[in-house]
Amino acid sequence: EFLDLTELSQDAPTPEVEGELFGRIRGRIVGIRYYDGVAHAGEYVKLAREPENPYDRNAIRVENMLGEKVGHIRAGQAAALAP
């Protein structure tokens, strides 16, 4: 029930994408069986906070570059990133 995106090579070129790149996070996407979006190892994804999430107020959703919801980052990682 997770997708491991840690296979990203440190030497991989940064693709041109819309938006701003603030950094890289190595981690896993959890809850992928609940959503229709797909992301693959090494692919760039968007992160967005979900403070109204009924299960975790620190939740951070993961979207692919098409804007489809893929899942969430792990709760411990989200809590460390939450302000």
JSON list of N, CA and C in Angstrom, two decimals, residues 1-82:
[
{"chain": "A", "resi": 1, "resn": "GLU", "atom": "N", "xyz": [0.82, -1.18, 0.00]},
{"chain": "A", "resi": 1, "resn": "GLU", "atom": "CA", "xyz": [0.00, 0.00, 0.00]},
{"chain": "A", "resi": 1, "resn": "GLU", "atom": "C", "xyz": [0.87, 1.25, 0.00]},
{"chain": "A", "resi": 2, "resn": "PHE", "atom": "N", "xyz": [2.07, 1.17, -0.52]},
{"chain": "A", "resi": 2, "resn": "PHE", "atom": "CA", "xyz": [2.89, 2.35, -0.66]},
{"chain": "A", "resi": 2, "resn": "PHE", "atom": "C", "xyz": [3.67, 2.28, -1.95]},
{"chain": "A", "resi": 3, "resn": "LEU", "atom": "N", "xyz": [4.11, 3.42, -2.42]},
{"chain": "A", "resi": 3, "resn": "LEU", "atom": "CA", "xyz": [4.94, 3.51, -3.61]},
{"chain": "A", "resi": 3, "resn": "LEU", "atom": "C", "xyz": [6.27, 4.10, -3.18]},
{"chain": "A", "resi": 4, "resn": "ASP", "atom": "N", "xyz": [7.35, 3.41, -3.44]},
{"chain": "A", "resi": 4, "resn": "ASP", "atom": "CA", "xyz": [8.68, 3.86, -3.05]},
{"chain": "A", "resi": 4, "resn": "ASP", "atom": "C", "xyz": [9.25, 4.74, -4.15]},
{"chain": "A", "resi": 5, "resn": "LEU", "atom": "N", "xyz": [9.47, 6.01, -3.84]},
{"chain": "A", "resi": 5, "resn": "LEU", "atom": "CA", "xyz": [10.04, 6.94, -4.80]},
{"chain": "A", "resi": 5, "resn": "LEU", "atom": "C", "xyz": [11.50, 7.23, -4.49]},
{"chain": "A", "resi": 6, "resn": "THR", "atom": "N", "xyz": [12.14, 6.39, -3.72]},
{"chain": "A", "resi": 6, "resn": "THR", "atom": "CA", "xyz": [13.52, 6.65, -3.31]},
{"chain": "A", "resi": 6, "resn": "THR", "atom": "C", "xyz": [14.55, 6.22, -4.34]},
{"chain": "A", "resi": 7, "resn": "GLU", "atom": "N", "xyz": [14.10, 5.70, -5.47]},
{"chain": "A", "resi": 7, "resn": "GLU", "atom": "CA", "xyz": [15.04, 5.24, -6.49]},
{"chain": "A", "resi": 7, "resn": "GLU", "atom": "C", "xyz": [15.57, 6.39, -7.34]},
{"chain": "A", "resi": 8, "resn": "LEU", "atom": "N", "xyz": [15.25, 7.61, -7.00]},
{"chain": "A", "resi": 8, "resn": "LEU", "atom": "CA", "xyz": [15.71, 8.76, -7.76]},
{"chain": "A", "resi": 8, "resn": "LEU", "atom": "C", "xyz": [17.22, 8.90, -7.64]},
{"chain": "A", "resi": 9, "resn": "SER", "atom": "N", "xyz": [17.89, 8.92, -8.74]},
{"chain": "A", "resi": 9, "resn": "SER", "atom": "CA", "xyz": [19.35, 9.06, -8.75]},
{"chain": "A", "resi": 9, "resn": "SER", "atom": "C", "xyz": [19.73, 10.49, -8.41]},
{"chain": "A", "resi": 10, "resn": "GLN", "atom": "N", "xyz": [20.79, 10.64, -7.63]},
{"chain": "A", "resi": 10, "resn": "GLN", "atom": "CA", "xyz": [21.28, 11.97, -7.30]},
{"chain": "A", "resi": 10, "resn": "GLN", "atom": "C", "xyz": [21.78, 12.70, -8.54]},
{"chain": "A", "resi": 11, "resn": "ASP", "atom": "N", "xyz": [22.15, 11.96, -9.58]},
{"chain": "A", "resi": 11, "resn": "ASP", "atom": "CA", "xyz": [22.67, 12.55, -10.80]},
{"chain": "A", "resi": 11, "resn": "ASP", "atom": "C", "xyz": [21.58, 12.82, -11.84]},
{"chain": "A", "resi": 12, "resn": "ALA", "atom": "N", "xyz": [20.34, 12.50, -11.49]},
{"chain": "A", "resi": 12, "resn": "ALA", "atom": "CA", "xyz": [19.24, 12.68, -12.44]},
{"chain": "A", "resi": 12, "resn": "ALA", "atom": "C", "xyz": [19.04, 14.16, -12.73]},
{"chain": "A", "resi": 13, "resn": "PRO", "atom": "N", "xyz": [18.88, 14.52, -14.01]},
{"chain": "A", "resi": 13, "resn": "PRO", "atom": "CA", "xyz": [18.65, 15.93, -14.34]},
{"chain": "A", "resi": 13, "resn": "PRO", "atom": "C", "xyz": [17.29, 16.39, -13.84]},
{"chain": "A", "resi": 14, "resn": "THR", "atom": "N", "xyz": [17.17, 17.65, -13.52]},
{"chain": "A", "resi": 14, "resn": "THR", "atom": "CA", "xyz": [15.91, 18.23, -13.07]},
{"chain": "A", "resi": 14, "resn": "THR", "atom": "C", "xyz": [15.10, 18.60, -14.31]},
{"chain": "A", "resi": 15, "resn": "PRO", "atom": "N", "xyz": [13.94, 17.97, -14.51]},
{"chain": "A", "resi": 15, "resn": "PRO", "atom": "CA", "xyz": [13.14, 18.29, -15.70]},
{"chain": "A", "resi": 15, "resn": "PRO", "atom": "C", "xyz": [12.49, 19.65, -15.57]},
{"chain": "A", "resi": 16, "resn": "GLU", "atom": "N", "xyz": [12.10, 20.21, -16.70]},
{"chain": "A", "resi": 16, "resn": "GLU", "atom": "CA", "xyz": [11.36, 21.46, -16.70]},
{"chain": "A", "resi": 16, "resn": "GLU", "atom": "C", "xyz": [9.91, 21.15, -16.35]},
{"chain": "A", "resi": 17, "resn": "VAL", "atom": "N", "xyz": [9.41, 21.72, -15.27]},
{"chain": "A", "resi": 17, "resn": "VAL", "atom": "CA", "xyz": [8.03, 21.49, -14.86]},
{"chain": "A", "resi": 17, "resn": "VAL", "atom": "C", "xyz": [7.40, 22.83, -14.51]},
{"chain": "A", "resi": 18, "resn": "GLU", "atom": "N", "xyz": [6.08, 22.89, -14.61]},
{"chain": "A", "resi": 18, "resn": "GLU", "atom": "CA", "xyz": [5.38, 24.10, -14.20]},
{"chain": "A", "resi": 18, "resn": "GLU", "atom": "C", "xyz": [5.43, 24.23, -12.70]},
{"chain": "A", "resi": 19, "resn": "GLY", "atom": "N", "xyz": [5.49, 25.45, -12.20]},
{"chain": "A", "resi": 19, "resn": "GLY", "atom": "CA", "xyz": [5.52, 25.67, -10.76]},
{"chain": "A", "resi": 19, "resn": "GLY", "atom": "C", "xyz": [6.94, 25.91, -10.30]},
{"chain": "A", "resi": 20, "resn": "GLU", "atom": "N", "xyz": [7.14, 25.81, -9.01]},
{"chain": "A", "resi": 20, "resn": "GLU", "atom": "CA", "xyz": [8.44, 26.04, -8.43]},
{"chain": "A", "resi": 20, "resn": "GLU", "atom": "C", "xyz": [8.93, 24.80, -7.71]},
{"chain": "A", "resi": 21, "resn": "LEU", "atom": "N", "xyz": [10.22, 24.53, -7.84]},
{"chain": "A", "resi": 21, "resn": "LEU", "atom": "CA", "xyz": [10.83, 23.41, -7.17]},
{"chain": "A", "resi": 21, "resn": "LEU", "atom": "C", "xyz": [11.51, 23.95, -5.92]},
{"chain": "A", "resi": 22, "resn": "PHE", "atom": "N", "xyz": [11.02, 23.55, -4.75]},
{"chain": "A", "resi": 22, "resn": "PHE", "atom": "CA", "xyz": [11.56, 24.03, -3.49]},
{"chain": "A", "resi": 22, "resn": "PHE", "atom": "C", "xyz": [12.56, 23.07, -2.88]},
{"chain": "A", "resi": 23, "resn": "GLY", "atom": "N", "xyz": [12.64, 21.87, -3.38]},
{"chain": "A", "resi": 23, "resn": "GLY", "atom": "CA", "xyz": [13.57, 20.90, -2.84]},
{"chain": "A", "resi": 23, "resn": "GLY", "atom": "C", "xyz": [13.14, 19.50, -3.20]},
{"chain": "A", "resi": 24, "resn": "ARG", "atom": "N", "xyz": [13.88, 18.55, -2.68]},
{"chain": "A", "resi": 24, "resn": "ARG", "atom": "CA", "xyz": [13.59, 17.14, -2.92]},
{"chain": "A", "resi": 24, "resn": "ARG", "atom": "C", "xyz": [13.36, 16.45, -1.59]},
{"chain": "A", "resi": 25, "resn": "ILE", "atom": "N", "xyz": [12.44, 15.53, -1.60]},
{"chain": "A", "resi": 25, "resn": "ILE", "atom": "CA", "xyz": [12.16, 14.72, -0.41]},
{"chain": "A", "resi": 25, "resn": "ILE", "atom": "C", "xyz": [12.20, 13.27, -0.84]},
{"chain": "A", "resi": 26, "resn": "ARG", "atom": "N", "xyz": [12.95, 12.48, -0.12]},
{"chain": "A", "resi": 26, "resn": "ARG", "atom": "CA", "xyz": [12.96, 11.05, -0.39]},
{"chain": "A", "resi": 26, "resn": "ARG", "atom": "C", "xyz": [11.97, 10.41, 0.56]},
{"chain": "A", "resi": 27, "resn": "GLY", "atom": "N", "xyz": [11.11, 9.59, 0.02]},
{"chain": "A", "resi": 27, "resn": "GLY", "atom": "CA", "xyz": [10.14, 8.95, 0.88]},
{"chain": "A", "resi": 27, "resn": "GLY", "atom": "C", "xyz": [9.20, 8.06, 0.12]},
{"chain": "A", "resi": 28, "resn": "ARG", "atom": "N", "xyz": [8.18, 7.66, 0.81]},
{"chain": "A", "resi": 28, "resn": "ARG", "atom": "CA", "xyz": [7.18, 6.76, 0.24]},
{"chain": "A", "resi": 28, "resn": "ARG", "atom": "C", "xyz": [5.82, 7.42, 0.26]},
{"chain": "A", "resi": 29, "resn": "ILE", "atom": "N", "xyz": [5.02, 7.05, -0.73]},
{"chain": "A", "resi": 29, "resn": "ILE", "atom": "CA", "xyz": [3.64, 7.52, -0.79]},
{"chain": "A", "resi": 29, "resn": "ILE", "atom": "C", "xyz": [2.77, 6.41, -0.22]},
{"chain": "A", "resi": 30, "resn": "VAL", "atom": "N", "xyz": [1.94, 6.76, 0.76]},
{"chain": "A", "resi": 30, "resn": "VAL", "atom": "CA", "xyz": [1.05, 5.78, 1.39]},
{"chain": "A", "resi": 30, "resn": "VAL", "atom": "C", "xyz": [-0.38, 6.02, 0.95]},
{"chain": "A", "resi": 31, "resn": "GLY", "atom": "N", "xyz": [-1.21, 5.00, 1.06]},
{"chain": "A", "resi": 31, "resn": "GLY", "atom": "CA", "xyz": [-2.63, 5.11, 0.73]},
{"chain": "A", "resi": 31, "resn": "GLY", "atom": "C", "xyz": [-2.93, 5.10, -0.75]},
{"chain": "A", "resi": 32, "resn": "ILE", "atom": "N", "xyz": [-2.01, 4.59, -1.57]},
{"chain": "A", "resi": 32, "resn": "ILE", "atom": "CA", "xyz": [-2.21, 4.67, -3.02]},
{"chain": "A", "resi": 32, "resn": "ILE", "atom": "C", "xyz": [-3.40, 3.86, -3.52]},
{"chain": "A", "resi": 33, "resn": "ARG", "atom": "N", "xyz": [-3.83, 2.88, -2.76]},
{"chain": "A", "resi": 33, "resn": "ARG", "atom": "CA", "xyz": [-4.97, 2.07, -3.23]},
{"chain": "A", "resi": 33, "resn": "ARG", "atom": "C", "xyz": [-6.30, 2.83, -3.17]},
{"chain": "A", "resi": 34, "resn": "TYR", "atom": "N", "xyz": [-6.33, 3.96, -2.49]},
{"chain": "A", "resi": 34, "resn": "TYR", "atom": "CA", "xyz": [-7.57, 4.72, -2.35]},
{"chain": "A", "resi": 34, "resn": "TYR", "atom": "C", "xyz": [-7.77, 5.78, -3.43]},
{"chain": "A", "resi": 35, "resn": "TYR", "atom": "N", "xyz": [-6.77, 6.02, -4.27]},
{"chain": "A", "resi": 35, "resn": "TYR", "atom": "CA", "xyz": [-6.84, 7.11, -5.24]},
{"chain": "A", "resi": 35, "resn": "TYR", "atom": "C", "xyz": [-6.52, 6.62, -6.64]},
{"chain": "A", "resi": 36, "resn": "ASP", "atom": "N", "xyz": [-6.96, 7.36, -7.64]},
{"chain": "A", "resi": 36, "resn": "ASP", "atom": "CA", "xyz": [-6.79, 6.97, -9.03]},
{"chain": "A", "resi": 36, "resn": "ASP", "atom": "C", "xyz": [-5.48, 7.44, -9.65]},
{"chain": "A", "resi": 37, "resn": "GLY", "atom": "N", "xyz": [-4.85, 8.46, -9.07]},
{"chain": "A", "resi": 37, "resn": "GLY", "atom": "CA", "xyz": [-3.61, 8.99, -9.63]},
{"chain": "A", "resi": 37, "resn": "GLY", "atom": "C", "xyz": [-2.47, 7.99, -9.53]},
{"chain": "A", "resi": 38, "resn": "VAL", "atom": "N", "xyz": [-1.49, 8.13, -10.42]},
{"chain": "A", "resi": 38, "resn": "VAL", "atom": "CA", "xyz": [-0.35, 7.23, -10.47]},
{"chain": "A", "resi": 38, "resn": "VAL", "atom": "C", "xyz": [0.93, 8.05, -10.51]},
{"chain": "A", "resi": 39, "resn": "ALA", "atom": "N", "xyz": [1.95, 7.59, -9.80]},
{"chain": "A", "resi": 39, "resn": "ALA", "atom": "CA", "xyz": [3.29, 8.17, -9.87]},
{"chain": "A", "resi": 39, "resn": "ALA", "atom": "C", "xyz": [4.27, 7.01, -9.92]},
{"chain": "A", "resi": 40, "resn": "HIS", "atom": "N", "xyz": [5.40, 7.23, -10.57]},
{"chain": "A", "resi": 40, "resn": "HIS", "atom": "CA", "xyz": [6.40, 6.19, -10.72]},
{"chain": "A", "resi": 40, "resn": "HIS", "atom": "C", "xyz": [7.70, 6.60, -10.04]},
{"chain": "A", "resi": 41, "resn": "ALA", "atom": "N", "xyz": [8.53, 5.63, -9.71]},
{"chain": "A", "resi": 41, "resn": "ALA", "atom": "CA", "xyz": [9.80, 5.89, -9.05]},
{"chain": "A", "resi": 41, "resn": "ALA", "atom": "C", "xyz": [10.59, 6.94, -9.83]},
{"chain": "A", "resi": 42, "resn": "GLY", "atom": "N", "xyz": [11.09, 7.95, -9.12]},
{"chain": "A", "resi": 42, "resn": "GLY", "atom": "CA", "xyz": [11.89, 9.00, -9.73]},
{"chain": "A", "resi": 42, "resn": "GLY", "atom": "C", "xyz": [11.10, 10.13, -10.36]},
{"chain": "A", "resi": 43, "resn": "GLU", "atom": "N", "xyz": [9.79, 10.00, -10.40]},
{"chain": "A", "resi": 43, "resn": "GLU", "atom": "CA", "xyz": [8.93, 11.02, -11.02]},
{"chain": "A", "resi": 43, "resn": "GLU", "atom": "C", "xyz": [8.75, 12.20, -10.06]},
{"chain": "A", "resi": 44, "resn": "TYR", "atom": "N", "xyz": [8.67, 13.40, -10.60]},
{"chain": "A", "resi": 44, "resn": "TYR", "atom": "CA", "xyz": [8.38, 14.57, -9.79]},
{"chain": "A", "resi": 44, "resn": "TYR", "atom": "C", "xyz": [6.90, 14.58, -9.44]},
{"chain": "A", "resi": 45, "resn": "VAL", "atom": "N", "xyz": [6.59, 14.97, -8.21]},
{"chain": "A", "resi": 45, "resn": "VAL", "atom": "CA", "xyz": [5.21, 15.05, -7.75]},
{"chain": "A", "resi": 45, "resn": "VAL", "atom": "C", "xyz": [5.02, 16.38, -7.02]},
{"chain": "A", "resi": 46, "resn": "LYS", "atom": "N", "xyz": [3.78, 16.75, -6.81]},
{"chain": "A", "resi": 46, "resn": "LYS", "atom": "CA", "xyz": [3.44, 17.96, -6.07]},
{"chain": "A", "resi": 46, "resn": "LYS", "atom": "C", "xyz": [2.98, 17.56, -4.67]},
{"chain": "A", "resi": 47, "resn": "LEU", "atom": "N", "xyz": [3.34, 18.36, -3.68]},
{"chain": "A", "resi": 47, "resn": "LEU", "atom": "CA", "xyz": [2.89, 18.14, -2.31]},
{"chain": "A", "resi": 47, "resn": "LEU", "atom": "C", "xyz": [2.00, 19.30, -1.90]},
{"chain": "A", "resi": 48, "resn": "ALA", "atom": "N", "xyz": [0.93, 19.00, -1.19]},
{"chain": "A", "resi": 48, "resn": "ALA", "atom": "CA", "xyz": [0.01, 20.04, -0.72]},
{"chain": "A", "resi": 48, "resn": "ALA", "atom": "C", "xyz": [-0.49, 19.67, 0.67]},
{"chain": "A", "resi": 49, "resn": "ARG", "atom": "N", "xyz": [-0.45, 20.62, 1.59]},
{"chain": "A", "resi": 49, "resn": "ARG", "atom": "CA", "xyz": [-0.95, 20.36, 2.94]},
{"chain": "A", "resi": 49, "resn": "ARG", "atom": "C", "xyz": [-2.45, 20.18, 2.92]},
{"chain": "A", "resi": 50, "resn": "GLU", "atom": "N", "xyz": [-2.95, 19.36, 3.84]},
{"chain": "A", "resi": 50, "resn": "GLU", "atom": "CA", "xyz": [-4.39, 19.11, 4.01]},
{"chain": "A", "resi": 50, "resn": "GLU", "atom": "C", "xyz": [-4.76, 19.31, 5.47]},
{"chain": "A", "resi": 51, "resn": "PRO", "atom": "N", "xyz": [-4.77, 20.55, 5.98]},
{"chain": "A", "resi": 51, "resn": "PRO", "atom": "CA", "xyz": [-5.06, 20.78, 7.39]},
{"chain": "A", "resi": 51, "resn": "PRO", "atom": "C", "xyz": [-6.46, 20.36, 7.82]},
{"chain": "A", "resi": 52, "resn": "GLU", "atom": "N", "xyz": [-7.38, 20.22, 6.88]},
{"chain": "A", "resi": 52, "resn": "GLU", "atom": "CA", "xyz": [-8.75, 19.80, 7.19]},
{"chain": "A", "resi": 52, "resn": "GLU", "atom": "C", "xyz": [-8.92, 18.28, 7.10]},
{"chain": "A", "resi": 53, "resn": "ASN", "atom": "N", "xyz": [-7.84, 17.54, 6.88]},
{"chain": "A", "resi": 53, "resn": "ASN", "atom": "CA", "xyz": [-7.92, 16.09, 6.78]},
{"chain": "A", "resi": 53, "resn": "ASN", "atom": "C", "xyz": [-8.44, 15.53, 8.10]},
{"chain": "A", "resi": 54, "resn": "PRO", "atom": "N", "xyz": [-9.52, 14.73, 8.08]},
{"chain": "A", "resi": 54, "resn": "PRO", "atom": "CA", "xyz": [-10.14, 14.26, 9.33]},
{"chain": "A", "resi": 54, "resn": "PRO", "atom": "C", "xyz": [-9.27, 13.24, 10.10]},
{"chain": "A", "resi": 55, "resn": "TYR", "atom": "N", "xyz": [-8.26, 12.67, 9.45]},
{"chain": "A", "resi": 55, "resn": "TYR", "atom": "CA", "xyz": [-7.44, 11.66, 10.10]},
{"chain": "A", "resi": 55, "resn": "TYR", "atom": "C", "xyz": [-6.12, 12.22, 10.64]},
{"chain": "A", "resi": 56, "resn": "ASP", "atom": "N", "xyz": [-5.63, 13.30, 10.04]},
{"chain": "A", "resi": 56, "resn": "ASP", "atom": "CA", "xyz": [-4.34, 13.86, 10.44]},
{"chain": "A", "resi": 56, "resn": "ASP", "atom": "C", "xyz": [-4.27, 15.32, 10.00]},
{"chain": "A", "resi": 57, "resn": "ARG", "atom": "N", "xyz": [-4.25, 16.23, 10.95]},
{"chain": "A", "resi": 57, "resn": "ARG", "atom": "CA", "xyz": [-4.23, 17.66, 10.60]},
{"chain": "A", "resi": 57, "resn": "ARG", "atom": "C", "xyz": [-2.91, 18.09, 9.97]},
{"chain": "A", "resi": 58, "resn": "ASN", "atom": "N", "xyz": [-1.86, 17.24, 10.08]},
{"chain": "A", "resi": 58, "resn": "ASN", "atom": "CA", "xyz": [-0.57, 17.52, 9.43]},
{"chain": "A", "resi": 58, "resn": "ASN", "atom": "C", "xyz": [-0.46, 16.84, 8.07]},
{"chain": "A", "resi": 59, "resn": "ALA", "atom": "N", "xyz": [-1.52, 16.21, 7.59]},
{"chain": "A", "resi": 59, "resn": "ALA", "atom": "CA", "xyz": [-1.47, 15.43, 6.34]},
{"chain": "A", "resi": 59, "resn": "ALA", "atom": "C", "xyz": [-0.96, 16.27, 5.17]},
{"chain": "A", "resi": 60, "resn": "ILE", "atom": "N", "xyz": [-0.16, 15.62, 4.34]},
{"chain": "A", "resi": 60, "resn": "ILE", "atom": "CA", "xyz": [0.34, 16.24, 3.11]},
{"chain": "A", "resi": 60, "resn": "ILE", "atom": "C", "xyz": [0.03, 15.28, 1.97]},
{"chain": "A", "resi": 61, "resn": "ARG", "atom": "N", "xyz": [-0.83, 15.75, 1.05]},
{"chain": "A", "resi": 61, "resn": "ARG", "atom": "CA", "xyz": [-1.23, 14.90, -0.07]},
{"chain": "A", "resi": 61, "resn": "ARG", "atom": "C", "xyz": [-0.17, 14.97, -1.17]},
{"chain": "A", "resi": 62, "resn": "VAL", "atom": "N", "xyz": [-0.14, 13.92, -1.96]},
{"chain": "A", "resi": 62, "resn": "VAL", "atom": "CA", "xyz": [0.78, 13.83, -3.10]},
{"chain": "A", "resi": 62, "resn": "VAL", "atom": "C", "xyz": [-0.06, 13.79, -4.36]},
{"chain": "A", "resi": 63, "resn": "GLU", "atom": "N", "xyz": [0.28, 14.65, -5.31]},
{"chain": "A", "resi": 63, "resn": "GLU", "atom": "CA", "xyz": [-0.39, 14.69, -6.61]},
{"chain": "A", "resi": 63, "resn": "GLU", "atom": "C", "xyz": [0.65, 14.46, -7.70]},
{"chain": "A", "resi": 64, "resn": "ASN", "atom": "N", "xyz": [0.26, 13.79, -8.77]},
{"chain": "A", "resi": 64, "resn": "ASN", "atom": "CA", "xyz": [1.17, 13.68, -9.90]},
{"chain": "A", "resi": 64, "resn": "ASN", "atom": "C", "xyz": [1.15, 14.99, -10.68]},
{"chain": "A", "resi": 65, "resn": "MET", "atom": "N", "xyz": [1.92, 15.08, -11.72]},
{"chain": "A", "resi": 65, "resn": "MET", "atom": "CA", "xyz": [2.03, 16.34, -12.46]},
{"chain": "A", "resi": 65, "resn": "MET", "atom": "C", "xyz": [0.77, 16.67, -13.27]},
{"chain": "A", "resi": 66, "resn": "LEU", "atom": "N", "xyz": [-0.17, 15.74, -13.33]},
{"chain": "A", "resi": 66, "resn": "LEU", "atom": "CA", "xyz": [-1.46, 16.01, -13.96]},
{"chain": "A", "resi": 66, "resn": "LEU", "atom": "C", "xyz": [-2.48, 16.53, -12.96]},
{"chain": "A", "resi": 67, "resn": "GLY", "atom": "N", "xyz": [-2.07, 16.64, -11.68]},
{"chain": "A", "resi": 67, "resn": "GLY", "atom": "CA", "xyz": [-2.95, 17.12, -10.64]},
{"chain": "A", "resi": 67, "resn": "GLY", "atom": "C", "xyz": [-3.83, 16.06, -10.03]},
{"chain": "A", "resi": 68, "resn": "GLU", "atom": "N", "xyz": [-3.58, 14.79, -10.35]},
{"chain": "A", "resi": 68, "resn": "GLU", "atom": "CA", "xyz": [-4.37, 13.69, -9.79]},
{"chain": "A", "resi": 68, "resn": "GLU", "atom": "C", "xyz": [-3.80, 13.28, -8.43]},
{"chain": "A", "resi": 69, "resn": "LYS", "atom": "N", "xyz": [-4.68, 13.08, -7.46]},
{"chain": "A", "resi": 69, "resn": "LYS", "atom": "CA", "xyz": [-4.24, 12.68, -6.13]},
{"chain": "A", "resi": 69, "resn": "LYS", "atom": "C", "xyz": [-3.73, 11.25, -6.17]},
{"chain": "A", "resi": 70, "resn": "VAL", "atom": "N", "xyz": [-2.51, 11.06, -5.66]},
{"chain": "A", "resi": 70, "resn": "VAL", "atom": "CA", "xyz": [-1.86, 9.75, -5.66]},
{"chain": "A", "resi": 70, "resn": "VAL", "atom": "C", "xyz": [-1.94, 9.11, -4.28]},
{"chain": "A", "resi": 71, "resn": "GLY", "atom": "N", "xyz": [-1.80, 9.90, -3.23]},
{"chain": "A", "resi": 71, "resn": "GLY", "atom": "CA", "xyz": [-1.81, 9.40, -1.85]},
{"chain": "A", "resi": 71, "resn": "GLY", "atom": "C", "xyz": [-1.31, 10.49, -0.93]},
{"chain": "A", "resi": 72, "resn": "HIS", "atom": "N", "xyz": [-0.61, 10.09, 0.13]},
{"chain": "A", "resi": 72, "resn": "HIS", "atom": "CA", "xyz": [-0.05, 11.02, 1.11]},
{"chain": "A", "resi": 72, "resn": "HIS", "atom": "C", "xyz": [1.37, 10.60, 1.46]},
{"chain": "A", "resi": 73, "resn": "ILE", "atom": "N", "xyz": [2.16, 11.53, 2.00]},
{"chain": "A", "resi": 73, "resn": "ILE", "atom": "CA", "xyz": [3.43, 11.13, 2.56]},
{"chain": "A", "resi": 73, "resn": "ILE", "atom": "C", "xyz": [3.17, 10.56, 3.96]},
{"chain": "A", "resi": 74, "resn": "ARG", "atom": "N", "xyz": [4.09, 9.81, 4.48]},
{"chain": "A", "resi": 74, "resn": "ARG", "atom": "CA", "xyz": [3.90, 9.18, 5.80]},
{"chain": "A", "resi": 74, "resn": "ARG", "atom": "C", "xyz": [3.66, 10.24, 6.87]},
{"chain": "A", "resi": 75, "resn": "ALA", "atom": "N", "xyz": [2.88, 9.86, 7.87]},
{"chain": "A", "resi": 75, "resn": "ALA", "atom": "CA", "xyz": [2.48, 10.79, 8.93]},
{"chain": "A", "resi": 75, "resn": "ALA", "atom": "C", "xyz": [3.68, 11.39, 9.66]},
{"chain": "A", "resi": 76, "resn": "GLY", "atom": "N", "xyz": [4.69, 10.60, 9.97]},
{"chain": "A", "resi": 76, "resn": "GLY", "atom": "CA", "xyz": [5.87, 11.13, 10.65]},
{"chain": "A", "resi": 76, "resn": "GLY", "atom": "C", "xyz": [6.61, 12.16, 9.83]},
{"chain": "A", "resi": 77, "resn": "GLN", "atom": "N", "xyz": [6.73, 11.92, 8.56]},
{"chain": "A", "resi": 77, "resn": "GLN", "atom": "CA", "xyz": [7.39, 12.88, 7.68]},
{"chain": "A", "resi": 77, "resn": "GLN", "atom": "C", "xyz": [6.55, 14.15, 7.53]},
{"chain": "A", "resi": 78, "resn": "ALA", "atom": "N", "xyz": [5.23, 13.99, 7.43]},
{"chain": "A", "resi": 78, "resn": "ALA", "atom": "CA", "xyz": [4.34, 15.14, 7.31]},
{"chain": "A", "resi": 78, "resn": "ALA", "atom": "C", "xyz": [4.41, 16.01, 8.58]},
{"chain": "A", "resi": 79, "resn": "ALA", "atom": "N", "xyz": [4.45, 15.37, 9.74]},
{"chain": "A", "resi": 79, "resn": "ALA", "atom": "CA", "xyz": [4.52, 16.13, 11.00]},
{"chain": "A", "resi": 79, "resn": "ALA", "atom": "C", "xyz": [5.81, 16.93, 11.08]},
{"chain": "A", "resi": 80, "resn": "ALA", "atom": "N", "xyz": [6.90, 16.37, 10.57]},
{"chain": "A", "resi": 80, "resn": "ALA", "atom": "CA", "xyz": [8.19, 17.09, 10.59]},
{"chain": "A", "resi": 80, "resn": "ALA", "atom": "C", "xyz": [8.19, 18.28, 9.64]},
{"chain": "A", "resi": 81, "resn": "LEU", "atom": "N", "xyz": [7.40, 18.21, 8.57]},
{"chain": "A", "resi": 81, "resn": "LEU", "atom": "CA", "xyz": [7.35, 19.30, 7.58]},
{"chain": "A", "resi": 81, "resn": "LEU", "atom": "C", "xyz": [6.30, 20.35, 7.92]},
{"chain": "A", "resi": 82, "resn": "ALA", "atom": "N", "xyz": [5.31, 19.98, 8.74]},
{"chain": "A", "resi": 82, "resn": "ALA", "atom": "CA", "xyz": [4.23, 20.90, 9.07]},
{"chain": "A", "resi": 82, "resn": "ALA", "atom": "C", "xyz": [4.76, 22.05, 9.94]}
]
